[in-house]
mmCIF file of C-alpha atoms and ligand atoms in Angstrom:
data_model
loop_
_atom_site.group_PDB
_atom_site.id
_atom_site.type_symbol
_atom_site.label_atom_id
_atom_site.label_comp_id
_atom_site.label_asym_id
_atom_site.label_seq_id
_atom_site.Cartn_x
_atom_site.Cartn_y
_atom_site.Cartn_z
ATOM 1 C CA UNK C 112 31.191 -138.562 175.799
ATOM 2 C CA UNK C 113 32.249 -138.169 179.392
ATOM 3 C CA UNK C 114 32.318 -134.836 180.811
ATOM 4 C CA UNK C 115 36.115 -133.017 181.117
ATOM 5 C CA UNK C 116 36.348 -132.085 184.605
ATOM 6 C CA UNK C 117 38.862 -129.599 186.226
ATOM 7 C CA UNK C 118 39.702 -128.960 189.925
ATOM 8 C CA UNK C 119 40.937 -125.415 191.363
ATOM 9 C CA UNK C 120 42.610 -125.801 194.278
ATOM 10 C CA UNK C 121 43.134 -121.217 196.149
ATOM 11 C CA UNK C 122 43.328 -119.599 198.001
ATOM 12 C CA UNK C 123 40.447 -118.931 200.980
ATOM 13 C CA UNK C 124 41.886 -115.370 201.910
ATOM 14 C CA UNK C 125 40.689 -112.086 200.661
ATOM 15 C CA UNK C 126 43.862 -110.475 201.366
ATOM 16 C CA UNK C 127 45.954 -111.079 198.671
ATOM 17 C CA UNK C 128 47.464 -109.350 196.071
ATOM 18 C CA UNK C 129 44.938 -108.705 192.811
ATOM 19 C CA UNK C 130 47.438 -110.319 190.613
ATOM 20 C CA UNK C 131 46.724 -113.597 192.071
ATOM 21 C CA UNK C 132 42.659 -113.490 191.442
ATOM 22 C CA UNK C 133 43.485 -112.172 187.733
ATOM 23 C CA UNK C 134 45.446 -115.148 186.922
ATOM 24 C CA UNK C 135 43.157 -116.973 188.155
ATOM 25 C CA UNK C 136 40.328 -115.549 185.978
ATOM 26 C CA UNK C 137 42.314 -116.512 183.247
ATOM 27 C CA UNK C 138 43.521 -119.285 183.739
ATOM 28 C CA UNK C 139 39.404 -120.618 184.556
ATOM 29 C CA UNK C 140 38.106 -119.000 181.631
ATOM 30 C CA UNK C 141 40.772 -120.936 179.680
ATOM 31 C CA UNK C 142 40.024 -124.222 181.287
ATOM 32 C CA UNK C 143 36.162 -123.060 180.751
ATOM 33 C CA UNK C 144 36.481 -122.047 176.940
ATOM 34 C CA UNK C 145 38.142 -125.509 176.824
ATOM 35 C CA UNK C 146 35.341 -127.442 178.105
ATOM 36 C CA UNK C 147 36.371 -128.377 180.825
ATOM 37 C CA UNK C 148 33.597 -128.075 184.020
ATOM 38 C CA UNK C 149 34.833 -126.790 186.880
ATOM 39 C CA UNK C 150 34.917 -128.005 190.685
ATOM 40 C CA UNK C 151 36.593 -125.732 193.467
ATOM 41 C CA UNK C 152 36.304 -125.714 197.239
ATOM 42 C CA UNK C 153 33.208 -123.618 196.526
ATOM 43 C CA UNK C 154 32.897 -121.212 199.264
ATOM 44 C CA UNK C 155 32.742 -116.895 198.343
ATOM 45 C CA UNK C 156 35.652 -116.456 200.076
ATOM 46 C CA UNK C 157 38.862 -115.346 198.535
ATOM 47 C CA UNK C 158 40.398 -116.569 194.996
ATOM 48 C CA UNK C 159 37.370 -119.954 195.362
ATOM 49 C CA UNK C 160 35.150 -117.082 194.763
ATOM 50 C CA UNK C 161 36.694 -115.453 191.945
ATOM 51 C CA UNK C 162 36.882 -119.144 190.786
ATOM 52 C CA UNK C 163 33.152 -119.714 190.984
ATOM 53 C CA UNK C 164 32.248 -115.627 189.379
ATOM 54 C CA UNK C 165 34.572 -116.902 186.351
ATOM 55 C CA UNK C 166 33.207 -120.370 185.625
ATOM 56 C CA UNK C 167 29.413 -118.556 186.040
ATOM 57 C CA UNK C 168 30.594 -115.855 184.047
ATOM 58 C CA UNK C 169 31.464 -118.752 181.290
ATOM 59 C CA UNK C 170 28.219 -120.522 181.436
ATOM 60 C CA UNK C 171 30.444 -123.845 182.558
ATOM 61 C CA UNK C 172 28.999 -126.315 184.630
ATOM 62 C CA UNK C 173 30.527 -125.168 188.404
ATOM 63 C CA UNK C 174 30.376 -128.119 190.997
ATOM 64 C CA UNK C 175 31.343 -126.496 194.577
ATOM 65 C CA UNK C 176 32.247 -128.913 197.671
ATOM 66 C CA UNK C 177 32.240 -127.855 201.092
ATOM 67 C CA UNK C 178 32.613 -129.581 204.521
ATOM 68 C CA UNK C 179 29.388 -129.388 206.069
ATOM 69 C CA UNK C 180 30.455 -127.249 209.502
ATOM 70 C CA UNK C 181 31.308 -124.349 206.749
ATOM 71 C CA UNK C 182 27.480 -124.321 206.092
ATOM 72 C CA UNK C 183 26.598 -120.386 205.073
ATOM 73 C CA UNK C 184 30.118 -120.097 203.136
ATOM 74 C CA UNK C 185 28.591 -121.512 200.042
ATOM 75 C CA UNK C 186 29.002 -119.752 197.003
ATOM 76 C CA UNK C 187 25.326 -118.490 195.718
ATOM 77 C CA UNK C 188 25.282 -119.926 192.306
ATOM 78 C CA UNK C 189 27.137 -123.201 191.801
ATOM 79 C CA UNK C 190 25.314 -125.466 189.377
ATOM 80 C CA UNK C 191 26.047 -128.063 191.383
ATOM 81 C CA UNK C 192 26.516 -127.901 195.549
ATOM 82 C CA UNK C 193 27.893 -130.897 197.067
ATOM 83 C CA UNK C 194 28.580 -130.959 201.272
ATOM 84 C CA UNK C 195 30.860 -133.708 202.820
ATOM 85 C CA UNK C 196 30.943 -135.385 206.259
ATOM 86 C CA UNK C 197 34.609 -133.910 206.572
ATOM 87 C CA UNK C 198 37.894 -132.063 205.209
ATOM 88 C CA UNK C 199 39.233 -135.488 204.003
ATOM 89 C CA UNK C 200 36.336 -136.338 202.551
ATOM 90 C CA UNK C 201 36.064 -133.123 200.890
ATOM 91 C CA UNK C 202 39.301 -133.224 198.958
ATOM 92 C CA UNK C 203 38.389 -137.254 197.775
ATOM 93 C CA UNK C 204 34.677 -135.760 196.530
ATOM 94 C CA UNK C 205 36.539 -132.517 194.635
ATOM 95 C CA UNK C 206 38.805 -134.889 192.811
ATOM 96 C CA UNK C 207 36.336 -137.310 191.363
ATOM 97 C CA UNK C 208 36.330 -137.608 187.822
ATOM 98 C CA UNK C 209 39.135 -134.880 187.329
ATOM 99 C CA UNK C 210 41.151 -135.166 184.360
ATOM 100 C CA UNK C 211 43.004 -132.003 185.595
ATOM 101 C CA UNK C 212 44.387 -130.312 189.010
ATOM 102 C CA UNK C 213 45.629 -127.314 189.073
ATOM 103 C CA UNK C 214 46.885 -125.203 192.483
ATOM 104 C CA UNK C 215 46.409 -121.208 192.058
ATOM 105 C CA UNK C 216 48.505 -119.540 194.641
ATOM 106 C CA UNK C 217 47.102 -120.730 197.858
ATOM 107 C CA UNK C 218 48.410 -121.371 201.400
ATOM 108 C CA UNK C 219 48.298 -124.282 203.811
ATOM 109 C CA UNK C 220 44.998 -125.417 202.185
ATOM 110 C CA UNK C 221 45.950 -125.496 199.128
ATOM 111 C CA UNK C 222 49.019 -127.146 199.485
ATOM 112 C CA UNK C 223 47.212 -130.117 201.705
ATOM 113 C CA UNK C 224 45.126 -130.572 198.384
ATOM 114 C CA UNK C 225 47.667 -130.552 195.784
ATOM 115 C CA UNK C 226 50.149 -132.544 197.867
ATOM 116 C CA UNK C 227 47.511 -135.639 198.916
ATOM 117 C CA UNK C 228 46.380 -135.556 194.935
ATOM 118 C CA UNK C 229 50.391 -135.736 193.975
ATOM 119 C CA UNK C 230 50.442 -138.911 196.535
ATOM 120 C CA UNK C 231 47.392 -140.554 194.773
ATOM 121 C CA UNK C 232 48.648 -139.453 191.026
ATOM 122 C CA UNK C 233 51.702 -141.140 192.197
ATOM 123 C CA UNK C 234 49.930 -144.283 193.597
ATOM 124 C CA UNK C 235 48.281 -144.738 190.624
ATOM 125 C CA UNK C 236 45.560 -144.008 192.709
ATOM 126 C CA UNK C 237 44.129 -141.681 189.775
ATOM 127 C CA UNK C 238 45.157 -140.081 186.428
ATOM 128 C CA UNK C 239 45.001 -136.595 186.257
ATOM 129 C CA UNK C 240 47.116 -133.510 184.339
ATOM 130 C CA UNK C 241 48.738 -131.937 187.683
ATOM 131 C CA UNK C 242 50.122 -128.737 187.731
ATOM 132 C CA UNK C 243 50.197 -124.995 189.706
ATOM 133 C CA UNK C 244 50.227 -121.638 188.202
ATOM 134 C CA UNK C 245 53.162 -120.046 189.276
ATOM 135 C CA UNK C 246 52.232 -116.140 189.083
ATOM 136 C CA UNK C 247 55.262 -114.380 189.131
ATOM 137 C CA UNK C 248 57.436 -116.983 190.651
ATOM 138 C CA UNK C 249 54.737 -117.171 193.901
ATOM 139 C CA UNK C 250 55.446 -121.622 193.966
ATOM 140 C CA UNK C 251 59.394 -121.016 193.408
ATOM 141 C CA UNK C 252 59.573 -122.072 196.861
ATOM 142 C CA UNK C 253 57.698 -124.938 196.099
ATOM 143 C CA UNK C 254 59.723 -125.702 193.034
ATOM 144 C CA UNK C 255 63.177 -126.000 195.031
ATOM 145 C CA UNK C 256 61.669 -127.922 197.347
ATOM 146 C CA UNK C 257 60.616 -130.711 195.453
ATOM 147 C CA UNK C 258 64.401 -130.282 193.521
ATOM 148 C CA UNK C 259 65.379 -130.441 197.235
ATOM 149 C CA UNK C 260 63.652 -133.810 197.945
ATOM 150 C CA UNK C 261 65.250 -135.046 194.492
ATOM 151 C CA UNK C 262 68.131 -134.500 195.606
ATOM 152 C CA UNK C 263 68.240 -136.326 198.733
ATOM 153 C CA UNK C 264 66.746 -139.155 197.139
ATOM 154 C CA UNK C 265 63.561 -138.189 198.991
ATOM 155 C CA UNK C 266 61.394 -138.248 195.274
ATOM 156 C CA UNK C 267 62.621 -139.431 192.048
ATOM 157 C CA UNK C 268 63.110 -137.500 188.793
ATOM 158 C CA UNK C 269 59.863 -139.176 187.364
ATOM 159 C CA UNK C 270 57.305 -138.418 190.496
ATOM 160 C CA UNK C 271 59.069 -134.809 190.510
ATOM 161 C CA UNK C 272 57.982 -134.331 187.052
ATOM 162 C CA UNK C 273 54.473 -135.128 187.866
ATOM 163 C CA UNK C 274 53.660 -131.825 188.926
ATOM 164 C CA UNK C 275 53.887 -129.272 186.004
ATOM 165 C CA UNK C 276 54.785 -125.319 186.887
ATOM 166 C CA UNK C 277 52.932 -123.157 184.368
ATOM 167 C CA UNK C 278 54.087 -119.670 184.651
ATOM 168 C CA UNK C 279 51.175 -117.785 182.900
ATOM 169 C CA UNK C 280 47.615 -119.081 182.320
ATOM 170 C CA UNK C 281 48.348 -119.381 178.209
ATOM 171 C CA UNK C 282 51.532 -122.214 179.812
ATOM 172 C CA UNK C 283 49.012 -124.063 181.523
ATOM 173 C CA UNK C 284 46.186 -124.427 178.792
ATOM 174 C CA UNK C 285 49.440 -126.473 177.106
ATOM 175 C CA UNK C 286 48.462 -129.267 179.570
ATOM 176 C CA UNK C 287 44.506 -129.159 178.513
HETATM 177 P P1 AMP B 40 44.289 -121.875 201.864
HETATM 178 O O1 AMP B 40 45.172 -122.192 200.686
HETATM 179 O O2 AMP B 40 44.941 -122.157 203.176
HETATM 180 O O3 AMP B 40 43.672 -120.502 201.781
HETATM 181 O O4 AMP B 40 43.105 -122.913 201.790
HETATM 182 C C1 AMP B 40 42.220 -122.881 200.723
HETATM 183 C C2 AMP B 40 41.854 -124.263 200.294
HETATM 184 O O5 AMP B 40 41.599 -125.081 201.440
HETATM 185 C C3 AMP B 40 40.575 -124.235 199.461
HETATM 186 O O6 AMP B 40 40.770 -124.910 198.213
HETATM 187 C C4 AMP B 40 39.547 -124.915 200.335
HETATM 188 O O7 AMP B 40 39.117 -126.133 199.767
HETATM 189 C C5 AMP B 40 40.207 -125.183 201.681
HETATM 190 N N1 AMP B 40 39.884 -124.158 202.716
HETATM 191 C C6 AMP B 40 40.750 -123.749 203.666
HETATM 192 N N2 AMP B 40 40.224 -122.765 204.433
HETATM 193 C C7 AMP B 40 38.992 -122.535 203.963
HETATM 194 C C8 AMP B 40 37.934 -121.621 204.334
HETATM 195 N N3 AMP B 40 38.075 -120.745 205.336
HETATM 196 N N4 AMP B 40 36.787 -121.625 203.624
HETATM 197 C C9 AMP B 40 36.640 -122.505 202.627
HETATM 198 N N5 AMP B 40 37.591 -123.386 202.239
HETATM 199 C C10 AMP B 40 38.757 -123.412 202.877
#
């Protein structure tokens, strides 16, 4: 049997409220007690951390992938460390095999990753479960945009509903 893999897409920053990193426990010990293995942008920093604690915590299999000019951000402890020649090719090496993406409240990072894997989901470039947590409303934004770019014909109904909005971590273990 293949392995079930799962990519987090966070936050890098520190300097956010608690609430976000809690979710995101749960919602990566869900994917975890699922067994799913878990990929993420693997550096300490910020919610990638909590990310990597959780799926150590869980005994999962926790592949990290980093660009190699952030050499010394690695998280210490990823089953698997993986470096790429570049951001771009960072994002293609997190995504392979992935049966699931999900976006925890992140910034501009984030949002480059989710967006390029909605493109390629789109494509038909891969098939993957795509969805963000949306703690406390934090992707509402994000939600009326895309309603926004339905609405001026900019994304139809069906490529919209690609991306699923799971408002707690028990929603998004619906899409396991
Ligand atoms: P952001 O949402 O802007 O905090 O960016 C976080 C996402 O982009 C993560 O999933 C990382 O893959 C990547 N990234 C951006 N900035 C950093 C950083 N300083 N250290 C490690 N990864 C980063």
């Amino acid at each position: 049997m293949s392995e079930k893999k799962a990519v987090f897409f966070c936050s890098a920053s520190s300097d956010i409220d608690p609430k976000y990193n809690q979710a995101a426990r749960e919602a990566v010990r869900a994917a975890c007690l699922a067994g799913y293995s878990i990929v993420s942008g693997g550096s300490f920093r910020g919610t990638m951390g909590v990310v990597c604690d959780t799926a150590r915590e869980c005994g999962a299999p926790n592949c990290g992938v980093l660009p190699e000019f952030m050499k010394g951000l690695e998280y210490d402890g990823l089953t698997e460390l993986r470096w790429a020649g570049s951001m771009s090719e960072r994002k293609d090496m997190m995504r392979e095999g992935v049966s699931l993406a999900v976006a925890l409240p992140g910034g501009i990072g984030t949002m480059d990753e989710l967006f390029e894997t909605m493109v390629l989901v789109k494509l038909g470039r891969m098939k993957a479960t795509l969805a963000v947590l949306d703690v406390d409303g934090f992707y509402e934004p994000l939600r009326a945009l895309l309603d926004h770019f339905v609405e001026h014909g900019m994304l139809t109904p069906e490529d919209r509903a690609l991306l699923h909005f799971a408002a707690t971590p028990e929603e998004l273990e619906k899409l396991f």
